[in-house]
Coordinates of C-alpha atoms in Angstrom, one line a residue:
M18 CA -34.8 -9.7 -22.9
T19 CA -38.1 -9.6 -20.9
T20 CA -41.4 -10.8 -22.4
L21 CA -44.6 -9.2 -21.5
G22 CA -46.3 -12.7 -22.0
R23 CA -44.1 -14.7 -20.0
G24 CA -45.4 -17.2 -17.4
G25 CA -48.1 -16.4 -15.0
A26 CA -49.8 -13.8 -17.0
F27 CA -53.5 -12.8 -17.0
W28 CA -55.3 -9.7 -17.6
V29 CA -58.3 -8.1 -15.8
D30 CA -61.2 -6.6 -17.4
T31 CA -62.0 -3.1 -15.7
E32 CA -64.5 -0.1 -16.1
A33 CA -61.5 2.3 -15.8
T34 CA -61.6 4.9 -18.8
S35 CA -58.4 6.9 -18.1
L36 CA -54.7 5.7 -17.5
S37 CA -54.8 7.8 -14.1
E38 CA -57.8 5.7 -13.0
A39 CA -56.3 2.5 -14.3
D40 CA -53.0 3.1 -12.7
H41 CA -54.7 3.9 -9.0
L42 CA -56.8 0.6 -9.4
L43 CA -53.7 -1.5 -10.5
Q44 CA -51.7 -0.1 -7.6
S45 CA -54.6 -0.8 -5.1
L46 CA -55.0 -4.4 -6.3
A47 CA -51.2 -5.0 -6.2
A48 CA -51.4 -3.8 -2.6
E49 CA -54.4 -5.9 -1.6
L50 CA -52.9 -9.0 -3.3
A51 CA -49.3 -8.4 -1.7
L52 CA -47.7 -8.8 -5.0
S53 CA -43.9 -9.5 -5.0
E54 CA -41.6 -7.0 -6.5
G55 CA -41.0 -9.2 -9.5
V56 CA -44.6 -8.7 -10.9
F57 CA -45.2 -6.7 -13.9
G58 CA -48.5 -4.7 -13.7
C59 CA -49.4 -3.0 -17.1
T60 CA -52.2 -1.0 -18.5
H61 CA -53.7 -1.7 -22.0
L62 CA -55.9 0.5 -23.9
V63 CA -59.1 -1.3 -25.4
R64 CA -60.7 0.5 -28.4
G65 CA -64.1 -0.4 -29.8
E66 CA -67.7 -0.5 -28.5
R67 CA -66.6 -0.2 -25.1
P68 CA -63.4 1.8 -24.7
R69 CA -61.4 1.2 -21.4
V70 CA -58.3 0.4 -19.8
V71 CA -57.7 -3.2 -18.9
L72 CA -54.7 -4.5 -16.6
S73 CA -52.4 -7.2 -16.9
F74 CA -50.2 -9.0 -14.3
T75 CA -47.3 -11.1 -15.4
G76 CA -45.6 -13.1 -12.9
A77 CA -48.3 -13.2 -10.4
S78 CA -49.5 -16.4 -8.7
A79 CA -52.6 -18.4 -9.8
E80 CA -54.0 -17.6 -6.1
A81 CA -53.8 -13.7 -7.1
S82 CA -56.0 -14.6 -10.2
R83 CA -58.3 -16.5 -8.1
L84 CA -58.6 -13.5 -5.6
L85 CA -59.4 -11.1 -8.2
T86 CA -62.0 -13.5 -9.8
D87 CA -63.7 -13.9 -6.1
K88 CA -63.6 -10.0 -5.8
G89 CA -65.8 -10.1 -9.2
Y90 CA -63.2 -9.2 -11.9
E91 CA -63.4 -10.9 -15.1
V92 CA -59.9 -12.6 -15.3
T93 CA -58.4 -13.9 -18.6
A94 CA -55.2 -15.9 -19.1
G95 CA -52.4 -14.2 -21.0
V96 CA -52.1 -10.6 -21.8
P97 CA -54.4 -8.6 -24.1
D98 CA -51.7 -7.3 -26.3
T99 CA -48.0 -6.8 -26.4
A100 CA -47.9 -3.2 -26.1
G101 CA -48.6 -2.6 -22.3
R102 CA -47.6 0.4 -20.4
A103 CA -45.8 -0.7 -17.3
V104 CA -46.9 0.7 -13.7
L105 CA -45.3 -2.0 -11.5
Y106 CA -42.1 -3.6 -12.6
P107 CA -39.0 -4.8 -10.9
G108 CA -36.8 -1.6 -9.6
V109 CA -39.7 1.0 -10.1
G110 CA -39.4 2.0 -6.5
R111 CA -35.7 3.1 -7.2
L112 CA -36.6 5.5 -9.8
T113 CA -37.3 8.5 -7.7
G114 CA -35.7 12.1 -8.0
T115 CA -33.0 12.3 -10.5
V116 CA -31.2 9.2 -11.8
T117 CA -28.8 8.4 -14.7
V118 CA -29.7 6.4 -17.8
A119 CA -27.3 3.6 -16.6
E120 CA -29.1 3.7 -13.3
V121 CA -32.5 3.1 -14.9
V122 CA -31.2 0.3 -17.1
S123 CA -29.1 -1.4 -14.4
G124 CA -31.5 -1.0 -11.4
S125 CA -34.9 -1.8 -13.1
A126 CA -36.7 -3.8 -15.5
I127 CA -36.3 -0.9 -18.0
E128 CA -34.0 -2.2 -20.9
R129 CA -33.6 1.0 -23.0
V130 CA -34.3 4.8 -22.8
A131 CA -35.3 6.3 -26.0
V132 CA -35.1 10.2 -26.5
L133 CA -38.3 11.4 -28.2
G134 CA -37.1 13.0 -31.7
G135 CA -33.5 12.0 -31.1
S136 CA -31.4 9.6 -32.8
G137 CA -29.4 7.0 -31.1
E138 CA -29.7 6.4 -27.3
P139 CA -28.6 8.8 -24.5
A140 CA -25.2 8.5 -22.9
P141 CA -25.2 6.5 -19.6
D142 CA -24.4 9.5 -17.4
Q143 CA -27.4 11.4 -19.0
R144 CA -29.6 12.6 -16.0
I145 CA -33.3 11.9 -15.8
L146 CA -35.6 13.8 -13.5
T147 CA -38.3 11.1 -13.0
R148 CA -40.7 13.4 -11.1
D149 CA -41.4 10.0 -9.4
F150 CA -43.5 8.8 -12.3
V151 CA -41.8 6.3 -14.7
R152 CA -44.0 4.4 -17.0
P153 CA -42.2 2.6 -19.7
E154 CA -43.9 0.8 -22.5
W155 CA -43.3 -2.8 -24.1
R156 CA -42.0 -2.3 -27.7
D157 CA -41.1 -5.5 -29.5
G158 CA -40.5 -7.5 -26.3
E159 CA -38.4 -5.0 -24.8
L160 CA -39.5 -2.5 -21.9
V161 CA -38.6 1.1 -23.1
L162 CA -38.8 4.4 -21.4
T163 CA -39.4 7.2 -23.8
A164 CA -38.1 10.7 -22.5
M165 CA -37.6 14.1 -23.7
P166 CA -35.2 16.9 -23.1
A167 CA -36.1 19.4 -20.4
A168 CA -34.5 22.5 -18.8
G169 CA -31.2 22.2 -17.3
G170 CA -30.0 19.6 -19.7
V171 CA -31.8 16.8 -18.1
L172 CA -34.5 14.4 -19.6
V173 CA -37.7 13.7 -18.0
P174 CA -40.0 10.9 -18.7
F175 CA -42.3 11.7 -21.9
E176 CA -45.6 10.9 -19.8
V177 CA -46.3 13.4 -17.1
P178 CA -47.7 12.3 -13.7
D179 CA -50.9 14.9 -13.7
P180 CA -51.7 15.9 -17.4
T181 CA -53.9 18.6 -18.2
P182 CA -57.2 17.3 -19.4
C183 CA -57.9 18.2 -23.1
C184 CA -60.0 21.4 -23.4
A185 CA -59.4 22.3 -19.6
D186 CA -59.4 25.8 -20.3
H187 CA -62.6 26.0 -22.5

């Protein structure tokens, strides 16, 4: 079992107000810092007086934390909560096109696939059309991908790559 807060974890405060903005920032920072494939990069929703999306990095070096501080970011040790949404994680680059549940679980840090509204877990040979956008979430210390049934008998990740903004047609 993987733990979000295991060793070398820190989080970065941001001005990002949407998940897509935070995803882009996280991926840009990871590229600038040349983070290894073993690093987890997650987004976390912060509510309250100043709603925003903050970023966490688990498994990154102290040097990465220092470089972010030097760039003007507020960096705090640990993680802001235990319910992060993973954007960067081991194996994410292999989750493209159509893969099976077994390939997701054996080839990435995702430990389980849950089907929205379903009972039990999908069969290992169940196909998942990734849309090249797979954002699992931490649940009780386990990285879980929530999927939903789609046309053609496949599953798709619950979160879509380009969501239509609320009230876009008004």
